[in-house]
Coordinates of C-alpha atoms and ligand atoms in Angstrom, one line a residue:
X670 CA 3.7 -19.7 -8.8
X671 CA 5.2 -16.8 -7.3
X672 CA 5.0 -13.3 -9.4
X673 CA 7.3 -12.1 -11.3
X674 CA 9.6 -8.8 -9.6
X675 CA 8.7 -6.8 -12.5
X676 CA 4.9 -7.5 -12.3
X677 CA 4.2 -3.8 -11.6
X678 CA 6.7 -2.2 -14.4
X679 CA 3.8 -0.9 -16.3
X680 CA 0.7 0.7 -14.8
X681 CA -2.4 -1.9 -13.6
X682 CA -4.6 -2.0 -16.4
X683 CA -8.0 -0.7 -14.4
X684 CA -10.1 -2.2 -18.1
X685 CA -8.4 -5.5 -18.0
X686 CA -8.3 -5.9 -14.5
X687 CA -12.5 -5.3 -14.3
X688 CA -12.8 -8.0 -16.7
X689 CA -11.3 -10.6 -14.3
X690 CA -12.8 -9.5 -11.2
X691 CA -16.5 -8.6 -11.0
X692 CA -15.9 -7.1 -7.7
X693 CA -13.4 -4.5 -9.0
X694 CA -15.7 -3.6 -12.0
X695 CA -18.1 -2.6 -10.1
X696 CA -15.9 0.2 -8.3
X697 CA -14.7 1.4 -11.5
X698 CA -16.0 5.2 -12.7
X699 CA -17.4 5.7 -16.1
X700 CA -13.9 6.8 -17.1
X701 CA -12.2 3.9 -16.4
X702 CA -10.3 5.2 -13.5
X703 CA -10.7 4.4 -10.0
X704 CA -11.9 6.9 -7.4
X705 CA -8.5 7.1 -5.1
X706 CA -10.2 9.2 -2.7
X707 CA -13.3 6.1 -1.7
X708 CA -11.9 3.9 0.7
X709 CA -14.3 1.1 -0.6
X710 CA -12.6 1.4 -3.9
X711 CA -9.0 1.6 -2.9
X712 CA -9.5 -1.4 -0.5
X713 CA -10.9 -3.3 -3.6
X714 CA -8.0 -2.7 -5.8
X715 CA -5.3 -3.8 -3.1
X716 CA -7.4 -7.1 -2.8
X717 CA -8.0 -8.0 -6.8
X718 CA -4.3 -7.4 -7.0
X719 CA -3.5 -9.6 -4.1
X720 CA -5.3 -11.8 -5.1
X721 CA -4.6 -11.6 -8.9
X722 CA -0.7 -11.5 -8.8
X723 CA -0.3 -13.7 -5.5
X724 CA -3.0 -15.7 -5.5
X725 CA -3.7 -14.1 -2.0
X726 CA -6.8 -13.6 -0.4
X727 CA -7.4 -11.0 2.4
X728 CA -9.9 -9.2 4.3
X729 CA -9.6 -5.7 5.5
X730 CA -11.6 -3.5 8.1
X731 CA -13.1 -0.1 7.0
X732 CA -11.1 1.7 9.4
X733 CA -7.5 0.2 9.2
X734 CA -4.8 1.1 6.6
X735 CA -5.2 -0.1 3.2
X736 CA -1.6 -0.9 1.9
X737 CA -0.8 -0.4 -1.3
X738 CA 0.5 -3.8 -3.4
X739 CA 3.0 -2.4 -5.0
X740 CA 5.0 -0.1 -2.9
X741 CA 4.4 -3.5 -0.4
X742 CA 6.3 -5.8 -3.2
X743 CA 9.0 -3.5 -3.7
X744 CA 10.0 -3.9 0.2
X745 CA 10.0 -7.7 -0.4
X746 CA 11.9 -7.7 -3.6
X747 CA 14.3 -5.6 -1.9
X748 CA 14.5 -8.0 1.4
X749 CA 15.0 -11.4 -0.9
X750 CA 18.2 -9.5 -3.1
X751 CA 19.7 -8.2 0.0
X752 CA 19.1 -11.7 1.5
X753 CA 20.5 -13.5 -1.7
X754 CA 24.0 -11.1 -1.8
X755 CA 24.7 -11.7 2.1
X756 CA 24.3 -15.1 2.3
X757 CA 26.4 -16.8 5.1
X758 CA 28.0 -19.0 2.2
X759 CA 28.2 -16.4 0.1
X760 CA 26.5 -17.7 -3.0
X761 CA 25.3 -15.2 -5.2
X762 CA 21.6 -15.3 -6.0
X763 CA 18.5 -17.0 -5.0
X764 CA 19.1 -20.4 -2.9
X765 CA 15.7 -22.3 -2.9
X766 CA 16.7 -24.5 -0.5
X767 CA 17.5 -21.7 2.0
X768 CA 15.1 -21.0 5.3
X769 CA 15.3 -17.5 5.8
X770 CA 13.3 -16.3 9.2
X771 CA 11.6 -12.9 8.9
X772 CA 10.3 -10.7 11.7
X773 CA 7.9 -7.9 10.8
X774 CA 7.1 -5.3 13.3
X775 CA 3.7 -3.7 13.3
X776 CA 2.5 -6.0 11.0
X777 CA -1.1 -4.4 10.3
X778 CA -4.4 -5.9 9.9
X779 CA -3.2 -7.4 6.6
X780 CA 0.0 -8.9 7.8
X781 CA 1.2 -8.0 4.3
X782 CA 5.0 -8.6 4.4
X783 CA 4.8 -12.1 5.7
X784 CA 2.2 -13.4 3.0
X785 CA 3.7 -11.8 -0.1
X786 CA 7.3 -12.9 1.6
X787 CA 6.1 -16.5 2.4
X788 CA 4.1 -16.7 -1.1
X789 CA 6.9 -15.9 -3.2
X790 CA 9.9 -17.6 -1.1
X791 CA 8.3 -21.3 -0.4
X792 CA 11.0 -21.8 2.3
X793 CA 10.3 -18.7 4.2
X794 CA 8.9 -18.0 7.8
X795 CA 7.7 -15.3 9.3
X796 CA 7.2 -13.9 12.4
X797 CA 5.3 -10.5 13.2
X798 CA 3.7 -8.5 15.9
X799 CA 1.2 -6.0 16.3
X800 CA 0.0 -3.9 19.3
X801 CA -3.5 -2.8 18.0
X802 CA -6.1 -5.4 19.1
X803 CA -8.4 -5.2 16.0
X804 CA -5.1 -5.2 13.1
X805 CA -4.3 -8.8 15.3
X806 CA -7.4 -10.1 14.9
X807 CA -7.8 -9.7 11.1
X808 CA -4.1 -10.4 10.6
X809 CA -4.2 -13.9 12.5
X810 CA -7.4 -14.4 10.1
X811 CA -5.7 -13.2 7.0
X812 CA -3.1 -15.5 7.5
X813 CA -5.5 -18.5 8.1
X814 CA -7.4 -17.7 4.8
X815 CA -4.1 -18.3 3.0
X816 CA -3.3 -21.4 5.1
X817 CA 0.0 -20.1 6.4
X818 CA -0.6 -20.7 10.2
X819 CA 2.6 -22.8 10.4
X820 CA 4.9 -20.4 8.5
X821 CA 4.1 -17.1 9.9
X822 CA 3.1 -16.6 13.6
X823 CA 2.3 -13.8 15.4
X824 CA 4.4 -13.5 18.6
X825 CA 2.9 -11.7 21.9
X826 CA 4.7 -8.0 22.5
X827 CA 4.5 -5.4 24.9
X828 CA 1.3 -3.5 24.1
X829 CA 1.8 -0.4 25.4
X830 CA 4.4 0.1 22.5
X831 CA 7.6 0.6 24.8
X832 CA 9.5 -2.3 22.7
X833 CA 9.8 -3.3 19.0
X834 CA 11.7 -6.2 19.2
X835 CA 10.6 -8.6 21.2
X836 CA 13.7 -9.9 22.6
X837 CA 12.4 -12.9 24.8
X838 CA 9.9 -14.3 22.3
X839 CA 12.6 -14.3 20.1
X840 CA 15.4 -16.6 22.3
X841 CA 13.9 -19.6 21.0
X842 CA 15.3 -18.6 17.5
X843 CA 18.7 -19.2 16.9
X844 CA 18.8 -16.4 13.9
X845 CA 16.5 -13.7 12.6
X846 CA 17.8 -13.0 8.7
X847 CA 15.6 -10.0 8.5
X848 CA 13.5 -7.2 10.3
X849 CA 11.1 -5.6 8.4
X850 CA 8.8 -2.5 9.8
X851 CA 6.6 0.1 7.9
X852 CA 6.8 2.7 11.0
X853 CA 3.8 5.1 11.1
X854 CA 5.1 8.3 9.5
X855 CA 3.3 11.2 11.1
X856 CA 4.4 12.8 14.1
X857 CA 1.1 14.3 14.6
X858 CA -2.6 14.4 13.4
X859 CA -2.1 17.7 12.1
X860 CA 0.9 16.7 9.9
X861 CA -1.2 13.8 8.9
X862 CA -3.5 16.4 7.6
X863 CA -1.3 18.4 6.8
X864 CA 0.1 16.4 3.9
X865 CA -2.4 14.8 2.9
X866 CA -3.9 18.2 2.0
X867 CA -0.7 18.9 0.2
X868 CA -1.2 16.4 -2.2
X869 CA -2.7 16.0 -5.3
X870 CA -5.1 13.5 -4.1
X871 CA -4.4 11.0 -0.8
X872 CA -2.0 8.3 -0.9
X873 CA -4.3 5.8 -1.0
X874 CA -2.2 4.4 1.6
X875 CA -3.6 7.2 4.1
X876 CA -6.8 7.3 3.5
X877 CA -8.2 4.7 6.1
X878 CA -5.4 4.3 8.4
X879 CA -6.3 4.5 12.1
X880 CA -4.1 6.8 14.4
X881 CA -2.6 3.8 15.6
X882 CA -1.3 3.0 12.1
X883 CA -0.3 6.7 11.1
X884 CA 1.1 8.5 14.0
X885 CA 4.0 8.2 16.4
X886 CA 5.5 10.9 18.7
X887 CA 8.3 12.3 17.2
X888 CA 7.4 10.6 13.7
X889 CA 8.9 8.1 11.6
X890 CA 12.6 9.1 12.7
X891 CA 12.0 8.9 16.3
X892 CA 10.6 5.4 15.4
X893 CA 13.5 4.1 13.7
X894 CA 15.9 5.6 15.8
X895 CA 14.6 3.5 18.7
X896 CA 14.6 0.4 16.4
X897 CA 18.2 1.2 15.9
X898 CA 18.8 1.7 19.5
X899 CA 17.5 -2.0 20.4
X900 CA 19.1 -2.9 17.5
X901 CA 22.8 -2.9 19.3
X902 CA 21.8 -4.4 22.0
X903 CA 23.2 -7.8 22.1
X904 CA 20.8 -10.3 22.1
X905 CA 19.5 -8.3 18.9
X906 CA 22.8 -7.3 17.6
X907 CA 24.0 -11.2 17.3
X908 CA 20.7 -12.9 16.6
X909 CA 18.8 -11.0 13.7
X910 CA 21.6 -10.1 10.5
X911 CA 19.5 -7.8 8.7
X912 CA 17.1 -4.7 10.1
X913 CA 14.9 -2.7 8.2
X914 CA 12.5 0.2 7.9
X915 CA 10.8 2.0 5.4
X916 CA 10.6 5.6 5.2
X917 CA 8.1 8.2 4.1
X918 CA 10.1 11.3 3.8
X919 CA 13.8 12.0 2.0
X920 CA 14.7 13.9 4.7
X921 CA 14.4 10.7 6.7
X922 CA 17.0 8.6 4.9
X923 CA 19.9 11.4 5.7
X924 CA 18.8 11.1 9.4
X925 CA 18.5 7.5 9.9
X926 CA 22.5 7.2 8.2
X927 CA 23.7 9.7 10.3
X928 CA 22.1 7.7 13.2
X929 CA 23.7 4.6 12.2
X930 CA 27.5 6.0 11.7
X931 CA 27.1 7.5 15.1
X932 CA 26.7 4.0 16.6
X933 CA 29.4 3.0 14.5
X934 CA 27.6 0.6 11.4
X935 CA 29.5 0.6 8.6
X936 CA 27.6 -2.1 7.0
X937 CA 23.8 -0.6 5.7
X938 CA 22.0 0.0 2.2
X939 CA 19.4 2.3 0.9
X940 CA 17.3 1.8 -1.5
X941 CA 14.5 4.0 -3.3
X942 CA 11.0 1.9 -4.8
X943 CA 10.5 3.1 -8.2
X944 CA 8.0 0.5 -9.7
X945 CA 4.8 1.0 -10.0
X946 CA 5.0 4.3 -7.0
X947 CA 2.5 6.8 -7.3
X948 CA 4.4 8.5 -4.0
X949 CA 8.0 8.1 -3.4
X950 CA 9.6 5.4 -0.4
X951 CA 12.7 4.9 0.8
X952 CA 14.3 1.8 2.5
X953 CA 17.6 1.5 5.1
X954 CA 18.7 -1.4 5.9
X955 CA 21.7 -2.2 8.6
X956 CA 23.5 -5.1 9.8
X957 CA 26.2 -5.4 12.8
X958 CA 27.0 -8.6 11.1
X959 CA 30.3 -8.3 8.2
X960 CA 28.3 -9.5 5.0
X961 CA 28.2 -7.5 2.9
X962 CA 25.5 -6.5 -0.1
X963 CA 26.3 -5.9 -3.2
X964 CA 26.4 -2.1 -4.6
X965 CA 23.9 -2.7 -6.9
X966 CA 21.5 -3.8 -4.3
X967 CA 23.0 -0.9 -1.4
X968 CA 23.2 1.9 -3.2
X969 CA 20.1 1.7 -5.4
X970 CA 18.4 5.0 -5.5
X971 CA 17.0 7.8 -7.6
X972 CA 18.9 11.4 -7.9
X973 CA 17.1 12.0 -4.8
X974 CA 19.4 10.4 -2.0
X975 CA 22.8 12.3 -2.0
X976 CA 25.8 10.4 -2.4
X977 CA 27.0 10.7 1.2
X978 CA 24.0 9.1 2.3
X979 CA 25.2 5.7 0.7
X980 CA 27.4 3.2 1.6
X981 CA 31.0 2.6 0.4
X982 CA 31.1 0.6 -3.1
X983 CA 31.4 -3.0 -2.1
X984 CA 32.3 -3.9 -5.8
X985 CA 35.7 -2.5 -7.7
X986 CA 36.3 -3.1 -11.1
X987 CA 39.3 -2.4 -13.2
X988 CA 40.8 -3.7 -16.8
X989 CA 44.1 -5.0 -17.1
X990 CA 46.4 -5.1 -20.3
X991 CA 47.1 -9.1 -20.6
X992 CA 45.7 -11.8 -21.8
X993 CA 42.7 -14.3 -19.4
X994 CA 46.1 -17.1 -18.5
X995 CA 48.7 -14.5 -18.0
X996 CA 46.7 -12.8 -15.5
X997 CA 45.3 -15.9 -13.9
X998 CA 48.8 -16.3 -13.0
X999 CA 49.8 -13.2 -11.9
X1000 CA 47.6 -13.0 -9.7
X1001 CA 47.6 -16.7 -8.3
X1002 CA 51.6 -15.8 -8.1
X1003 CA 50.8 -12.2 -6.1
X1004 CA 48.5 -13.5 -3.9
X1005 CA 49.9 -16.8 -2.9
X1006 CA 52.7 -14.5 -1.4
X1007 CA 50.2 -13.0 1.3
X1008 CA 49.4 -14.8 4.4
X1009 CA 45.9 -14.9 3.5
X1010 CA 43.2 -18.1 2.2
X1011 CA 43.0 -18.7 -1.2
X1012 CA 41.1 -20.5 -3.7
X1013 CA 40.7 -20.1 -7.5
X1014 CA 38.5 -22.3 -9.2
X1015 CA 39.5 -22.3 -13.3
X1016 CA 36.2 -23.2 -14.4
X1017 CA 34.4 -20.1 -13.3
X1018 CA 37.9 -17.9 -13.5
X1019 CA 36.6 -17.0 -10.0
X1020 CA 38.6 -16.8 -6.8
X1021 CA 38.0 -16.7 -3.1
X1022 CA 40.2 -14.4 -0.3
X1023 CA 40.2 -14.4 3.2
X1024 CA 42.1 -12.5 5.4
X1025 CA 41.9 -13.2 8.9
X1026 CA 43.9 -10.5 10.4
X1027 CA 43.2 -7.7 8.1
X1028 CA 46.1 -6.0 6.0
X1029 CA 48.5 -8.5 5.5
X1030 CA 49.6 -6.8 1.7
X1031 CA 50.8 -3.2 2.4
X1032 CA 55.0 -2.6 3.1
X1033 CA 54.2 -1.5 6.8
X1034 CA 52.3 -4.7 7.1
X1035 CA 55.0 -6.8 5.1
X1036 CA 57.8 -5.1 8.2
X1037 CA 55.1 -5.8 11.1
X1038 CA 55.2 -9.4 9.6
X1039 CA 58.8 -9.7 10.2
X1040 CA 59.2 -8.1 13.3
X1041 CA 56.1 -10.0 14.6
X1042 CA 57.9 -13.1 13.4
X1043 CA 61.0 -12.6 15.0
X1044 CA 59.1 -12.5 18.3
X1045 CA 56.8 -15.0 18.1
X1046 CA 60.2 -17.0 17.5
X1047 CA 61.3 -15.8 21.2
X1048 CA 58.2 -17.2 22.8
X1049 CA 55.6 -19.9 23.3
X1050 CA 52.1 -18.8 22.5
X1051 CA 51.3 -19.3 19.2
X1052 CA 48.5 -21.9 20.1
X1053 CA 46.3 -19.2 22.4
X1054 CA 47.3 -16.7 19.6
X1055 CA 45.5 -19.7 16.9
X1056 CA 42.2 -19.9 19.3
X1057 CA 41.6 -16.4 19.6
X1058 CA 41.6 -16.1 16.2
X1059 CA 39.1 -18.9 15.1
X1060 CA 36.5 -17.0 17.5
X1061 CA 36.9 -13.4 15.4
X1062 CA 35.2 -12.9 12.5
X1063 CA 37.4 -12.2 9.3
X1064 CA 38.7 -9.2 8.4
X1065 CA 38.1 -9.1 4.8
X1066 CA 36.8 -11.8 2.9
X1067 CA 36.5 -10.9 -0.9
X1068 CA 35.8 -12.7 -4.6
X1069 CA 37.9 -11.9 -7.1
X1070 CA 36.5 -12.8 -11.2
X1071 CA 38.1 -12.8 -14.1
X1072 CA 36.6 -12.3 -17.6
X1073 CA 37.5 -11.1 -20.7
X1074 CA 37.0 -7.4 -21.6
X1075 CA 36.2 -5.6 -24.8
X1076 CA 38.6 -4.3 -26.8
X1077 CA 38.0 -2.1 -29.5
X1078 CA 40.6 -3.7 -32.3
X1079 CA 41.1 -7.1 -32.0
X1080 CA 43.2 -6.8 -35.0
X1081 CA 46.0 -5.1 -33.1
X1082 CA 48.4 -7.5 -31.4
X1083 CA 48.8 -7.3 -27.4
X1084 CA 45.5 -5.5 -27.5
X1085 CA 43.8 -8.7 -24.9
X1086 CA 42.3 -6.9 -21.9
X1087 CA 41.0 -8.5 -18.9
X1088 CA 38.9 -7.3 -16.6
X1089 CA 38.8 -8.1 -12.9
X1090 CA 36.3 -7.7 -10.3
X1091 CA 36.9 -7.6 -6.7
X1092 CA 33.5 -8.0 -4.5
X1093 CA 33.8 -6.9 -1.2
X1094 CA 31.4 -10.2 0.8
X1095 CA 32.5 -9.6 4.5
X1096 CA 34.2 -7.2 7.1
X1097 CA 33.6 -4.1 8.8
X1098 CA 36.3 -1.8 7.2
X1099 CA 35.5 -1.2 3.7
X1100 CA 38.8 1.0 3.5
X1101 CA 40.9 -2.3 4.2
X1102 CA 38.8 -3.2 0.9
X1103 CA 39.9 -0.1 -1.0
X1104 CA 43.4 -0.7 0.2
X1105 CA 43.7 -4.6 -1.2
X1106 CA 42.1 -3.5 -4.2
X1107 CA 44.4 -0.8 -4.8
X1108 CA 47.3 -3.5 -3.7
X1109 CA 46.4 -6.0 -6.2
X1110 CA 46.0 -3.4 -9.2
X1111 CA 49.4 -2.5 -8.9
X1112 CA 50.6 -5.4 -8.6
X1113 CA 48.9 -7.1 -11.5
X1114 CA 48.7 -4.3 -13.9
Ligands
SAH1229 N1 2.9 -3.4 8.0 C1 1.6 -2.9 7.7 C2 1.1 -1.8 8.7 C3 2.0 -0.7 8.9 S1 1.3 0.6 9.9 C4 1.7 -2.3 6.3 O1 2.8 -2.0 5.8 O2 0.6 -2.0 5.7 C5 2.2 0.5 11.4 C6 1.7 -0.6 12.3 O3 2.6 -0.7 13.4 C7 0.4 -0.4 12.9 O4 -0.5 -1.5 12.6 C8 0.6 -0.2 14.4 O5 -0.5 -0.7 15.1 C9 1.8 -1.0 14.6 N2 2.7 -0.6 15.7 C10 3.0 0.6 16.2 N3 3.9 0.5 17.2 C11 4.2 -0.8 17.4 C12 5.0 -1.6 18.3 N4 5.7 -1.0 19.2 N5 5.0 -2.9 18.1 C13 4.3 -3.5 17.2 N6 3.5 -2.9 16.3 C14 3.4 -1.5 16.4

């Protein structure tokens, strides 16, 4: 039975928890409270959990990282809703039949992502690497223990670091859905030391990670930055839809967006984990693919994260003054005039747009229409012009519900509202999204 996302919503009960597990009494202090700055003890908590909430069992070595479960879970929770709003066939929510092929980078000696991501999703893979000889050995056993070995495998990478995706072992795979990575944060050992000292107590993530694990020349944003780099080449670019990183520091999510609108991505999402964090995470994720997440999921963060940081709004709402039928009409009426695709299905007052070409509503692309027309008329091409098309992806693709609104006095008559909701699901140009939303609310109000 996987666990339920908002398992760690409350604080872990140390009293209940040492009631269950022997082993985790044991490390417990007089108190109650758990010694966060003993290894041995923080090791013990991340394995009752595991094994209490996931029904996974693991083994760690003294001298490797000790990840925390539930800064671990947020990442995954944050993976399967990005995954569920960006689906290929655009369904909304959770599709259990759905094989979604994971790739985690650096995947430590608990190869953590792929077992709480293959426990909870029963149709999910994984594949990870790792360049530190002892974190393989304990991850290929780790993932034994749980009986995975044919749903997560650990592929063979360049060891001296140079590359984080592994390109070649990946040409077998048609499609990657997602990249995960937990990069090592620390540029140095002294910054390492540096904040742990200036901190209350360690993370207990820190406390027993090996340099390996912790530092990276230049830090986390050097790290990521070179993930994004591989990222557009275009073996990676077309193969894996969705790559990821975690972050350590605020300053790092600013960075790692700037990074990304240099190369020209218009399609990423941040995220800050809240539950259960003793020390505040960040997420970015990016895609050169055109589906797109929905805001909730994209721009999920804490007062932290400025605004300019996040992503255009990929869902517009607005009320209009008319009853459910009139505007059903109105807007089947208005948008059957566009050259666009279009289907409206009654029974969930929920309609589907595509646009091929792009803005196909505005005056000036009304009078391009015409003169375009008038053309094509004069010539012979329209059949290469239909196969170039069927190649591109869409320029805007776009769900547009229906459903009644409040209204604050039923009483008075005329007062029906409806309220519509345009999500943007695919395309690269979220301001060619602005611009049909703005085009249907004038034409509908
Ligand atoms: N994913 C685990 C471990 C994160 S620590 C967790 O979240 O707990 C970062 C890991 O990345 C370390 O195990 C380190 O050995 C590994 N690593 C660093 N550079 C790498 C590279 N180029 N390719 C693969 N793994 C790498």
């Amino acid at each position: 039975m996987p666990a339920p996302d908002d398992v760690y919503k409350h604080d872990v009960d140390f009293t209940t928890l040492a009631l269950q597990y022997p082993d985790f009494a044991k490390k417990l202090k007089s108190n109650r409270q758990l010694d966060f700055s003993d290894p041995e003890s923080v090791r013990q908590l991340t394995k009752t959990l595991l094994h209490r909430d996931f029904d996974i069992a693991i083994d760690l070595p003294e001298d490797r990282l000790c990840p925390p479960v539930p800064n671990r879970f947020n990442y995954i929770l944050f993976i399967q809703r990005l995954l569920d709003c960006t689906s290929p066939d655009f369904r909304d929510g959770y599709n259990p039949d759905r094989q979604v092929i994971g790739l985690d980078v650096g995947t430590g000696a608990s190869a953590i992502y792929p077992l709480l991501a293959c426990q909870q999703r029963p149709k999910w893979l994984f594949l990870a690497t790792e360049i530190d000889d002892k974190s393989r050995m304990y991850a290929e056993k780790n993932i034994a223990t749980n009986m995975l070995q044919s749903r997560i495998r650990l592929l063979s990478t360049d060891i001296t670091g140079a590359e984080l995706i592994p390109s070649k072992q990946l040409e077998r795979f048609d499609r990657i859905d997602i990249l995960t990575t937990n990069p090592p944060f620390y540029e140095s050992q002294e910054s390492m030391l540096e904040s742990s000292r200036s901190k209350s107590r360690p993370a207990n993530s820190s406390c027993t990670g090996a340099p390996v694990e912790m530092i990276t020349p230049g830090g986390e944003v050097s790290f990521v930055s070179r993930l994004i780099d591989e990222s557009t080449l275009s073996t990676n670019r077309t193969r894996i839809q969705w790559f990821s990183a975690m972050l350590g520091k605020l300053s790092s999510v600013g960075f790692v967006v700037e990074t990304l609108r240099q190369k020209r991505c218009t399609n990423f999402a941040v995220t800050e984990f809240i539950q259960g964090q003793k020390t505040r995470r960040w997420c970015v994720a990016w895609s050169w693919f055109g589906f797109r997440p929905s805001s909730a999921v994209a721009r999920s963060v804490g007062s932290g994260v400025e605004k300019k940081f996040l992503p255009p709004p990929t869902d517009i709402e607005f009320d209009v003054h008319a009853d459910m039928a009139t505007l059903e009409i109105r807007t089947g009426e208005e948008i059957g005039k566009l050259d666009v695709l279009w289907k409206y299905v009654p029974a969930r007052r929920a309609g589907m747009l595509m646009s091929k070409g792009g803005d196909v509503w505005s005056r000036k692309a009304r009078r391009r229409r015409v003169h375009q027309d008038h053309e094509m008329a004069d010539r012979d091409d329209d059949h290469e012009k239909d196969e170039k098309d069927e190649e591109q992806e869409p320029a805007l693709v776009a769900r547009i519900t229906l459903s009644a609104a409040v209204v604050v006095d039923s009483r008075v008559a005329g007062s029906a509202k409806t309220n519509v909701h345009i999500r943007h699901l695919q395309g690269q140009d979220s301001v060619l999204f602005e611009s049909f939303c703005g085009w249907l609310k004038r034409k509908i109000s």
